[in-house]
mmCIF file of C-alpha atoms in Angstrom:
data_model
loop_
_atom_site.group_PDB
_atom_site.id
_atom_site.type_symbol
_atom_site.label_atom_id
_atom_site.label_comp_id
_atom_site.label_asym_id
_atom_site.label_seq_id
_atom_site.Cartn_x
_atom_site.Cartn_y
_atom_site.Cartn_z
ATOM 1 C CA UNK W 7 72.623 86.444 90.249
ATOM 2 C CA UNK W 8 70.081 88.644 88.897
ATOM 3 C CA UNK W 9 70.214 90.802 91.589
ATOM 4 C CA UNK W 10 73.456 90.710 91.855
ATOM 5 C CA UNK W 11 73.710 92.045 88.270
ATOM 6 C CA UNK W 12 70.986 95.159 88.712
ATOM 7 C CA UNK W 13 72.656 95.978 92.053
ATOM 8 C CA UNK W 14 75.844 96.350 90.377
ATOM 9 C CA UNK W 15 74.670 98.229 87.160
ATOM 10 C CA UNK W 16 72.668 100.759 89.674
ATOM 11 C CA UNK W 17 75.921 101.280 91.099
ATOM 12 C CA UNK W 18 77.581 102.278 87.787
ATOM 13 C CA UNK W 19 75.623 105.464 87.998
ATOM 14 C CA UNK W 20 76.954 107.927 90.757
ATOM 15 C CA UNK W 21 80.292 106.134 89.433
ATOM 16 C CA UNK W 22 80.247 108.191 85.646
ATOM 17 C CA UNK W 23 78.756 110.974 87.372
ATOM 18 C CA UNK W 24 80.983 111.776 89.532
ATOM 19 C CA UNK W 25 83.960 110.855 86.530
ATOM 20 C CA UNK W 26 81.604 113.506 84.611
ATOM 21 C CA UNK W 27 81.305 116.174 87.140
ATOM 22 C CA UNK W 28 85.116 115.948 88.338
ATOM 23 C CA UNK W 29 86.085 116.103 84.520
ATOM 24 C CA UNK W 30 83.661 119.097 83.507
ATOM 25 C CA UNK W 31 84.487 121.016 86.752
ATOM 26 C CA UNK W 32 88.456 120.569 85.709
ATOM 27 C CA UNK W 33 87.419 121.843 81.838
ATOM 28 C CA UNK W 34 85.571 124.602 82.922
ATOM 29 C CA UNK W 35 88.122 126.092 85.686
ATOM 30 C CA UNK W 36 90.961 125.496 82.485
ATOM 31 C CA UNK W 37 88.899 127.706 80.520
ATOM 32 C CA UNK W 38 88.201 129.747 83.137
ATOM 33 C CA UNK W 39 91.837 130.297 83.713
ATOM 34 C CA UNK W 40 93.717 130.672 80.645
ATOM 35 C CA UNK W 41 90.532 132.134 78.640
ATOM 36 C CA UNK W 42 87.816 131.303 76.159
ATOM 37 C CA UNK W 43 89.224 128.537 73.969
ATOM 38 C CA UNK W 44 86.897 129.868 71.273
ATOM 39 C CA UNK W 45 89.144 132.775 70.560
ATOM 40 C CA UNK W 46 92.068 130.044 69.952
ATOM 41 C CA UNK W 47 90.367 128.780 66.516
ATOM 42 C CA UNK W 48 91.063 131.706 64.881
ATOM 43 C CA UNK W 49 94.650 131.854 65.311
ATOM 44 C CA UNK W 50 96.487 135.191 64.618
ATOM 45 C CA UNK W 51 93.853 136.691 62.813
ATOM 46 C CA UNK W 52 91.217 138.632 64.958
ATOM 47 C CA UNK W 53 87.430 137.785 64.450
ATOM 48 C CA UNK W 54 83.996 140.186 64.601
ATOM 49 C CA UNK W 55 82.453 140.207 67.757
ATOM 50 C CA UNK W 56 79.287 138.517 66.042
ATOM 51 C CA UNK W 57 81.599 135.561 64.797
ATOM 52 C CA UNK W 58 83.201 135.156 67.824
ATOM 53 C CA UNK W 59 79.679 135.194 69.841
ATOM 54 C CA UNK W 60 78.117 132.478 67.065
ATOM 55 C CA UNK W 61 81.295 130.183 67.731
ATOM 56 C CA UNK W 62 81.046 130.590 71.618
ATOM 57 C CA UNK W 63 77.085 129.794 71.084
ATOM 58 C CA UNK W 64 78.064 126.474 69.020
ATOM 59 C CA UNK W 65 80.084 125.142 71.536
ATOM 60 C CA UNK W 66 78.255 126.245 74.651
ATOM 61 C CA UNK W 67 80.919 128.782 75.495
ATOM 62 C CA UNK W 68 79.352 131.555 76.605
ATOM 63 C CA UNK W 69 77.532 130.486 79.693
ATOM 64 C CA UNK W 70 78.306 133.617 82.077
ATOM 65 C CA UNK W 71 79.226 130.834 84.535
ATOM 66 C CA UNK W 72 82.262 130.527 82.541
ATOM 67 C CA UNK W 73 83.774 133.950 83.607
ATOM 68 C CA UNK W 74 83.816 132.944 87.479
ATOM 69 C CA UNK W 75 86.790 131.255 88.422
ATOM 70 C CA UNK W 76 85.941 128.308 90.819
ATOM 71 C CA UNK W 77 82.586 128.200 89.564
ATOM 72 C CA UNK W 78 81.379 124.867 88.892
ATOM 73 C CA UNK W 79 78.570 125.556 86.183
ATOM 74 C CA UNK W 80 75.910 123.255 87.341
ATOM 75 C CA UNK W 81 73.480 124.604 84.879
ATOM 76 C CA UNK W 82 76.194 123.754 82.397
ATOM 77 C CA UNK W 83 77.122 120.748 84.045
ATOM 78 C CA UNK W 84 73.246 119.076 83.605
ATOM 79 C CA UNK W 85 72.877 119.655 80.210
ATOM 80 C CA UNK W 86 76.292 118.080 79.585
ATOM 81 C CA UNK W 87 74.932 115.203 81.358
ATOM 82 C CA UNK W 88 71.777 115.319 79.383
ATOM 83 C CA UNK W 89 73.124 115.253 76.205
ATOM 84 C CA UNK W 90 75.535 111.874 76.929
ATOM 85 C CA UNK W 91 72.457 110.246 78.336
ATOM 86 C CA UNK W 92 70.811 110.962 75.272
ATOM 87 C CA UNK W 93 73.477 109.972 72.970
ATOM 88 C CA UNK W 94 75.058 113.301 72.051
ATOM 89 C CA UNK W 95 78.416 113.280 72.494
ATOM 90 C CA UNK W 96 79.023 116.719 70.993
ATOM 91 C CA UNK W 97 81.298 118.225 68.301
ATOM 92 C CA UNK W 98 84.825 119.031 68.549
ATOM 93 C CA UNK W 99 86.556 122.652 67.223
ATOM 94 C CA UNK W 100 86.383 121.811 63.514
ATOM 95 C CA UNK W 101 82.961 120.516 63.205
ATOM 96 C CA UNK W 102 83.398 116.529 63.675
ATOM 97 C CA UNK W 103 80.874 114.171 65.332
ATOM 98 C CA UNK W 104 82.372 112.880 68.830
ATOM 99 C CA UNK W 105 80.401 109.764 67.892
ATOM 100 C CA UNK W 106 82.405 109.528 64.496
ATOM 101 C CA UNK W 107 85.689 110.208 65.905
ATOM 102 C CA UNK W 108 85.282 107.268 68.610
ATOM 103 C CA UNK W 109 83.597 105.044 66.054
ATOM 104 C CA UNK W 110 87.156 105.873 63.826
ATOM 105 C CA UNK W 111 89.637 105.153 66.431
ATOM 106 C CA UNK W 112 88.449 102.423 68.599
ATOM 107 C CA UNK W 113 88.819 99.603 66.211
ATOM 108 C CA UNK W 114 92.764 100.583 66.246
ATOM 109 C CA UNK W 115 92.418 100.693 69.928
ATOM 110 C CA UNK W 116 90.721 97.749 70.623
ATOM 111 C CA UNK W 117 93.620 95.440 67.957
ATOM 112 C CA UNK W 118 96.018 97.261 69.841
ATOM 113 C CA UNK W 119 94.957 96.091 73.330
ATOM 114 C CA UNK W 120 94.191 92.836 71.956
ATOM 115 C CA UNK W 121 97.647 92.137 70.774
ATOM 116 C CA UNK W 122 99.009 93.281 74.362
ATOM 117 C CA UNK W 123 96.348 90.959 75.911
ATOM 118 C CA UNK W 124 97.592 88.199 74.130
ATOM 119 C CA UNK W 125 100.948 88.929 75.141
ATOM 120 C CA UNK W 126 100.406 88.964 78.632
ATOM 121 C CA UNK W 127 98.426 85.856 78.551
ATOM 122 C CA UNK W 128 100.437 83.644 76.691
ATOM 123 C CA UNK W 129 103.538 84.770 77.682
ATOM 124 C CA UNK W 130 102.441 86.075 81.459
ATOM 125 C CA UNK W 131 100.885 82.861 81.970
ATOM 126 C CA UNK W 132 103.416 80.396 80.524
ATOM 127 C CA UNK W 133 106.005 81.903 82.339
ATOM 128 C CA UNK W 134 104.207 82.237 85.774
ATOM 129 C CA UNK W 135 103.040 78.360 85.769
ATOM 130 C CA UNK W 136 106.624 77.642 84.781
ATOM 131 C CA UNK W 137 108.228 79.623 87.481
ATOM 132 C CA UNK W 138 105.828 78.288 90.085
ATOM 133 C CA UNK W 139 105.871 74.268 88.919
ATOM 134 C CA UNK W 140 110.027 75.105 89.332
ATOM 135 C CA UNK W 141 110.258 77.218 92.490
ATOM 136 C CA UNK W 142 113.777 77.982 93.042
ATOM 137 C CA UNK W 143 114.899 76.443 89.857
ATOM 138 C CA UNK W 144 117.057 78.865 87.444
ATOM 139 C CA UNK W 145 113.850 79.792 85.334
ATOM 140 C CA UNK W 146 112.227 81.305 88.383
ATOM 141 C CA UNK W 147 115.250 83.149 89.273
ATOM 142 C CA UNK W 148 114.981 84.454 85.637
ATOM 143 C CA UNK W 149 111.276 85.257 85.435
ATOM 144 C CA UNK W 150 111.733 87.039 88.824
ATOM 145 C CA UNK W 151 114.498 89.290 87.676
ATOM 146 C CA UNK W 152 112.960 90.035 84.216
ATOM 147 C CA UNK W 153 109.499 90.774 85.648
ATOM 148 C CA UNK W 154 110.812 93.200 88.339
ATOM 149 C CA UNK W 155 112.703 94.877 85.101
ATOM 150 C CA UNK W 156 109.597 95.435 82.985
ATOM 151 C CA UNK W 157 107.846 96.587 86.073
ATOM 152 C CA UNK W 158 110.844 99.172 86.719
ATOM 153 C CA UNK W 159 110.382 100.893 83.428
ATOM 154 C CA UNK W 160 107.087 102.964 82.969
ATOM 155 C CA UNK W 161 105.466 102.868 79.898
ATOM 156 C CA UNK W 162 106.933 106.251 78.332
ATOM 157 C CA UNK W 163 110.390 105.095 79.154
ATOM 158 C CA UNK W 164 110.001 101.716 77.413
ATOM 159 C CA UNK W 165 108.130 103.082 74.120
ATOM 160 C CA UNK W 166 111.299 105.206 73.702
ATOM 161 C CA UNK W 167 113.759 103.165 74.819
ATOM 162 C CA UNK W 168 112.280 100.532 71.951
ATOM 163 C CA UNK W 169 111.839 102.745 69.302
ATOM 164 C CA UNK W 170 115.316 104.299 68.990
ATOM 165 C CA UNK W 171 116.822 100.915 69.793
ATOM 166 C CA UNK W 172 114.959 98.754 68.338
ATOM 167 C CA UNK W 173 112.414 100.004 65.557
ATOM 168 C CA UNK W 174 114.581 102.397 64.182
ATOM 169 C CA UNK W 175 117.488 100.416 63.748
ATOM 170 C CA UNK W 176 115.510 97.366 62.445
ATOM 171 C CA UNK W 177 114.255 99.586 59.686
ATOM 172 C CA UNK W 178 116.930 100.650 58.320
ATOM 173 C CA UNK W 179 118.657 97.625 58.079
ATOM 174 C CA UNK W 180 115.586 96.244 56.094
ATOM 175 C CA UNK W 181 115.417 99.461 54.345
ATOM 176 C CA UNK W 182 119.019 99.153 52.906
ATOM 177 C CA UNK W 183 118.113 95.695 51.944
ATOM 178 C CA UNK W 184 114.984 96.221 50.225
ATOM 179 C CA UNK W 185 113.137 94.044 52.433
ATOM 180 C CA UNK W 186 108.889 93.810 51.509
ATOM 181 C CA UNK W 187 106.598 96.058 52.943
ATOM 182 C CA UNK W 188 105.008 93.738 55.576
ATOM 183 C CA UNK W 189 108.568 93.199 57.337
ATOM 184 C CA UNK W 190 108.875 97.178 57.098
ATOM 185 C CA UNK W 191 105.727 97.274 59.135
ATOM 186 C CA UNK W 192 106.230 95.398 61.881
ATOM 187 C CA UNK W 193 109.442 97.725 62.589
ATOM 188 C CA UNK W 194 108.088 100.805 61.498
ATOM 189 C CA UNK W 195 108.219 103.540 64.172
ATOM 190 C CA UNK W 196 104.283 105.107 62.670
ATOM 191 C CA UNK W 197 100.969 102.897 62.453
ATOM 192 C CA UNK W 198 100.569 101.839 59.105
ATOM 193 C CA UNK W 199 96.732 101.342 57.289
ATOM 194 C CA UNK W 200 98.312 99.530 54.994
ATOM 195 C CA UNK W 201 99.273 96.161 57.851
ATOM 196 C CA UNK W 202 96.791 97.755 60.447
ATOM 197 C CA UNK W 203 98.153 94.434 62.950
ATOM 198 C CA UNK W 204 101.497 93.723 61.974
ATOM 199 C CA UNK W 205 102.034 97.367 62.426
ATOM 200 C CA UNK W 206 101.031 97.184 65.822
ATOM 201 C CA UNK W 207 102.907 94.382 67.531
ATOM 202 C CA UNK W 208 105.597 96.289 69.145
ATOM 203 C CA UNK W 209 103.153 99.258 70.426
ATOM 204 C CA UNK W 210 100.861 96.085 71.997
ATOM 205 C CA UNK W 211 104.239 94.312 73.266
ATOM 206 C CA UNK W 212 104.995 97.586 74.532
ATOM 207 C CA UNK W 213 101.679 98.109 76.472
ATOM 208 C CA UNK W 214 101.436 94.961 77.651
ATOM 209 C CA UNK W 215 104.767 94.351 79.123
ATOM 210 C CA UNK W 216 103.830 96.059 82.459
ATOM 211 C CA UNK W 217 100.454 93.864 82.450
ATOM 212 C CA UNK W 218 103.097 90.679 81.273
ATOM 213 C CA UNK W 219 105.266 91.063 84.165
ATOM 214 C CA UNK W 220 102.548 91.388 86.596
ATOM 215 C CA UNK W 221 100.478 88.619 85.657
ATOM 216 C CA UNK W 222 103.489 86.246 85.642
ATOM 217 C CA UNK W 223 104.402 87.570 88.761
ATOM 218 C CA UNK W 224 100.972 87.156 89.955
ATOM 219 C CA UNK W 225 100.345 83.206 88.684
ATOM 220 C CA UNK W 226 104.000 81.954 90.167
ATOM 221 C CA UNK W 227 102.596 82.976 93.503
ATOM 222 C CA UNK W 228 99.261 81.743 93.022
ATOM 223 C CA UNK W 229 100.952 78.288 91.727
ATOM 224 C CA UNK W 230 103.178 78.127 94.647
ATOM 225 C CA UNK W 231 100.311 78.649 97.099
ATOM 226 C CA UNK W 232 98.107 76.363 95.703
ATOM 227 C CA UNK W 233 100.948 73.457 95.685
ATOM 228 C CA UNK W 234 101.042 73.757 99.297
ATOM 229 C CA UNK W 235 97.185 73.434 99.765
ATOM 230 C CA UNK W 236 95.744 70.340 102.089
ATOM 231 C CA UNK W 237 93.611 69.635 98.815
ATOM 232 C CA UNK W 238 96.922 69.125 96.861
ATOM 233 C CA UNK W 239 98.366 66.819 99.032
ATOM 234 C CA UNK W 240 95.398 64.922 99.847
ATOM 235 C CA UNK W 241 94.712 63.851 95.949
ATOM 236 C CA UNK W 242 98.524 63.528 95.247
ATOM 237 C CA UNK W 243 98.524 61.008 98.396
ATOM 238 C CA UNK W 244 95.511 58.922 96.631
ATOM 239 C CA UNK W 245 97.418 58.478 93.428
ATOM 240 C CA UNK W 246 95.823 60.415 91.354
ATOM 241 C CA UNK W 247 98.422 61.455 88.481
ATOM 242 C CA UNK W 248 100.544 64.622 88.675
ATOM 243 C CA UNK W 249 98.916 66.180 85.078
ATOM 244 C CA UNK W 250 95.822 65.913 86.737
ATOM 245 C CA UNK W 251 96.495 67.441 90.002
ATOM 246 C CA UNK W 252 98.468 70.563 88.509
ATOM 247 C CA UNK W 253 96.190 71.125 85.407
ATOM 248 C CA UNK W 254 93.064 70.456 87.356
ATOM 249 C CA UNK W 255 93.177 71.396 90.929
ATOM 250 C CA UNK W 256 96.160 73.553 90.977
ATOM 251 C CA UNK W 257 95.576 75.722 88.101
ATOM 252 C CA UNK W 258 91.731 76.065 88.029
ATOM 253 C CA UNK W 259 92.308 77.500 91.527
ATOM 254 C CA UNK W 260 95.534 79.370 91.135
ATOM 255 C CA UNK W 261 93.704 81.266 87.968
ATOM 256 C CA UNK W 262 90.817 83.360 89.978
ATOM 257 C CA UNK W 263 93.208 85.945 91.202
ATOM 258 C CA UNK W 264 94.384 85.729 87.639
ATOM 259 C CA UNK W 265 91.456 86.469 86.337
ATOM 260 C CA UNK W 266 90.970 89.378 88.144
ATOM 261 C CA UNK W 267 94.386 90.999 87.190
ATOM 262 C CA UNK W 268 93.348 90.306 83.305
ATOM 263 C CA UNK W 269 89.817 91.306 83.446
ATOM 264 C CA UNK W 270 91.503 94.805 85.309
ATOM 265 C CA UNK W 271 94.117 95.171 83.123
ATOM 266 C CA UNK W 272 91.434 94.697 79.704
ATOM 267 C CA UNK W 273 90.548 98.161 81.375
ATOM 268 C CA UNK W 274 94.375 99.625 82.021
ATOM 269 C CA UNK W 275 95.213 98.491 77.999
ATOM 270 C CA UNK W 276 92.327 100.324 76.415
ATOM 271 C CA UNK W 277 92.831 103.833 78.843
ATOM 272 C CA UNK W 278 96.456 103.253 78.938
ATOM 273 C CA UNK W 279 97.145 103.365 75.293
ATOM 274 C CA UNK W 280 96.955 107.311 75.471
ATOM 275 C CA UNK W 281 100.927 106.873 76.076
ATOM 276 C CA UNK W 282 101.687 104.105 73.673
ATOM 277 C CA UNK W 283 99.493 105.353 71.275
ATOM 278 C CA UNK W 284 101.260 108.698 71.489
ATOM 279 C CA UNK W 285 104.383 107.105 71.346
ATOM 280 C CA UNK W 286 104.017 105.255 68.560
ATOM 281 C CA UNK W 287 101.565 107.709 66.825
ATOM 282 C CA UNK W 288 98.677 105.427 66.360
ATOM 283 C CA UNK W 289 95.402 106.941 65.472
ATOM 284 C CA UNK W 290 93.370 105.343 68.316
ATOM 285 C CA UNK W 291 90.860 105.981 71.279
ATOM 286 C CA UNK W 292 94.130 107.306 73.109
ATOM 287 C CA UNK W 293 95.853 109.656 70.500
ATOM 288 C CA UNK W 294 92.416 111.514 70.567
ATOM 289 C CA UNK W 295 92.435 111.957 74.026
ATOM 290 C CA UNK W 296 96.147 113.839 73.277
ATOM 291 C CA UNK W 297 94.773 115.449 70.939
ATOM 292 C CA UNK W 298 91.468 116.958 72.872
ATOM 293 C CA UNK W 299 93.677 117.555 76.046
ATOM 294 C CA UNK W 300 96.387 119.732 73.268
ATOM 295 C CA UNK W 301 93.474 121.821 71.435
ATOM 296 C CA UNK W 302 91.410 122.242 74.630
ATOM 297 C CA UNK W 303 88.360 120.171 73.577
ATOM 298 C CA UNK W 304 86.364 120.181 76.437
ATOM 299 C CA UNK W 305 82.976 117.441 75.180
ATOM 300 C CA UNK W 306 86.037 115.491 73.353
ATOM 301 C CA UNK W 307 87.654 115.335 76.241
ATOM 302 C CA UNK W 308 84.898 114.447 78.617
ATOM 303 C CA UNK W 309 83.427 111.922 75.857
ATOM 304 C CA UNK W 310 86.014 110.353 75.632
ATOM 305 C CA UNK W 311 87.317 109.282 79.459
ATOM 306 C CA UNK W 312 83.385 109.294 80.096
ATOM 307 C CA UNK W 313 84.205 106.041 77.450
ATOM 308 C CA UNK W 314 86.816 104.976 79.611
ATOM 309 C CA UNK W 315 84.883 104.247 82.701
ATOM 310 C CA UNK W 316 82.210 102.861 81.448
ATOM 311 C CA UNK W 317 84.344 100.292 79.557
ATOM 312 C CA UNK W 318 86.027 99.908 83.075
ATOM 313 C CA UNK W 319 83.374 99.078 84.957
ATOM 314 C CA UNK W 320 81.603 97.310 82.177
ATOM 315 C CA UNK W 321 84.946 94.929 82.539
ATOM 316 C CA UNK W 322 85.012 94.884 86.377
ATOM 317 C CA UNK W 323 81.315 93.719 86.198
ATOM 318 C CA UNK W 324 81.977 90.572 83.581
ATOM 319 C CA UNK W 325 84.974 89.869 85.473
ATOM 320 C CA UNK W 326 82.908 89.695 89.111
ATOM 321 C CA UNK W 327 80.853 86.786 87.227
ATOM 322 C CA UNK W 328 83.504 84.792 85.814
ATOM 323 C CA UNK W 329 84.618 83.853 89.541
ATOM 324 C CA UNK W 330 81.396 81.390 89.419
ATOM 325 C CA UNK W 331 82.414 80.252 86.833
ATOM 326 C CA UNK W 332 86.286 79.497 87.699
ATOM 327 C CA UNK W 333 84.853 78.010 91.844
ATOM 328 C CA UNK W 334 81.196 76.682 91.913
ATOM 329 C CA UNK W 335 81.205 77.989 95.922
ATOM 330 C CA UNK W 336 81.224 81.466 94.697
ATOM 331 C CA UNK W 337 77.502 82.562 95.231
ATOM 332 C CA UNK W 338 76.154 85.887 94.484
ATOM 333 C CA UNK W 339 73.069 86.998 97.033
#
């Protein structure tokens, strides 16, 4: 397994390169294009040529590679790559630590995708293994139709669809009523520091109800598959009791492809919160990225997805070895 492990880390390099070089090639033809986003800072007011050469300096925005269009800055591009390998993620416009802003915002991210996590596996899971034991039945009818719903709606559509129907409503009804602050949180249509998790369980229901629905989806077919299997039928026909045979035999094995779709979708929650956390206007990992993308940050920017893929692959990796775990003839060479 070993090897397996090294082979797979060497193969996270040309991986985040490539992410790196496609995302600073992409920065540095928008600057190229609509103009040195140094010159933004300073608003309406017009600054000395010496200023505006020290800010260009600061943020490495006066390579002459810069004025080419379709140039792709290579020189710039290496010491980019330099810097992240050394553990400098850069500064944004107004003078803040890339490390500090990530270090700020992923604990908000990380509850966040935790909370839709948990939704999709207690609720995905429940209500695939349900659907699957009853094939047919009136619950699978219903977990069908509702799943195909949720996957209908994109993520955008949903947030807004809940907030104006659901959050806003719900708090001014406990609003006129003088309801406590906790209960206020929970339908609040901002993030609140004050109930950091309460605050955030209809953003995390929100971004997980794609994941929910396909991980239901994914486990009823899984189940039904499984039920068929030789194996199945060979250790119901030796008696051995039906609890055993479905929690056992049928679920252990229905779970791998599972396991996949969770382990991908720990991934999708923490780089799909941009919308949600947009939506909902929660100060994480994903409202940053907004924010970078809005004031033309170009190291914020590529920090920040640069974050994204490794946590990605990180997650792909863990997920690759959890298949030995779930079936013992799983070998890695």
């Amino acid at each position: 397994m070993s090897r397996y492990i090294i082979r797979r880390l060497l193969q996270f390099v040309p991986t985040i390169i490539g992410a790196l070089f496609l995302l600073h090639y992409m920065v540095s033809l928008a600057i190229q294009l609509t103009g040195n986003p140094g010159r933004a800072l300073f608003g309406d007011r017009r600054p000395t040529p010496q200023l505006l050469e020290a800010v260009q300096r600061q943020f490495n925005l006066d390579d002459p590679c810069l004025e080419q269009v379709g140039n792709p800055c290579l020189s710039l591009f290496v010491g980019r790559v330099t810097d992240i390998a050394q553990g400098d993620l850069g500064i944004n416009f107004r003078g803040r630590e890339v490390t500090d802003i990530i270090a700020a915002s992923l604990p908000v991210t990380l509850r966040l995708a935790l909370i839709a996590l948990a939704f999709q596996i207690i609720i995905g899971l429940s209500a695939g293994i349900l659907a699957g034991l009853r094939n047919k039945g009136v619950l699978d009818y219903a977990v069908k139709i509702s799943t195909v719903l949720l996957i209908a709606f994109p993520v955008f559509v949903l947030g807004k669809v809940v907030q104006t129907t659901v959050n806003v409503p719900a708090s001014n009804f406990l609003q006129a009523r003088d309801a406590p602050d906790w209960m206020l949180a929970v339908v609040r249509v901002s993030y609140s520091g004050d109930y950091p998790w309460l605050s955030l369980l209809v953003p995390g229901l929100v971004l997980g109800a794609l994941g929910l629905a396909t991980t239901a989806r994914l486990t009823r077919t899984s189940v039904i598959e499984n039920l068929r299997s030789d194996y199945v039928r060979t250790a119901v026909a030796k008696g051995m009791p039906h609890r055993r045979v479905i929690g056992v035999h049928v679920l252990r094995n229905s779970l791998i492809p599972v396991i996949t779709d969770l382990g991908m979708s720990i991934g999708v929650l923490i780089s799909g919160a941009v919308v949600t956390e947009t939506i909902f206007n929660v100060p994480g990992v994903g409202f940053q990225l907004i924010q970078a993308i809005r004031q033309n940050e170009g190291p914020v920017l590529i920090s920040l997805v640069t974050f994204f893929v490794i946590v990605y692959l990180v997650v792909n990796l863990l997920v690759d070895l959890l298949y030995a775990v779930l079936d013992p003839r799983i070998r890695y060479d």
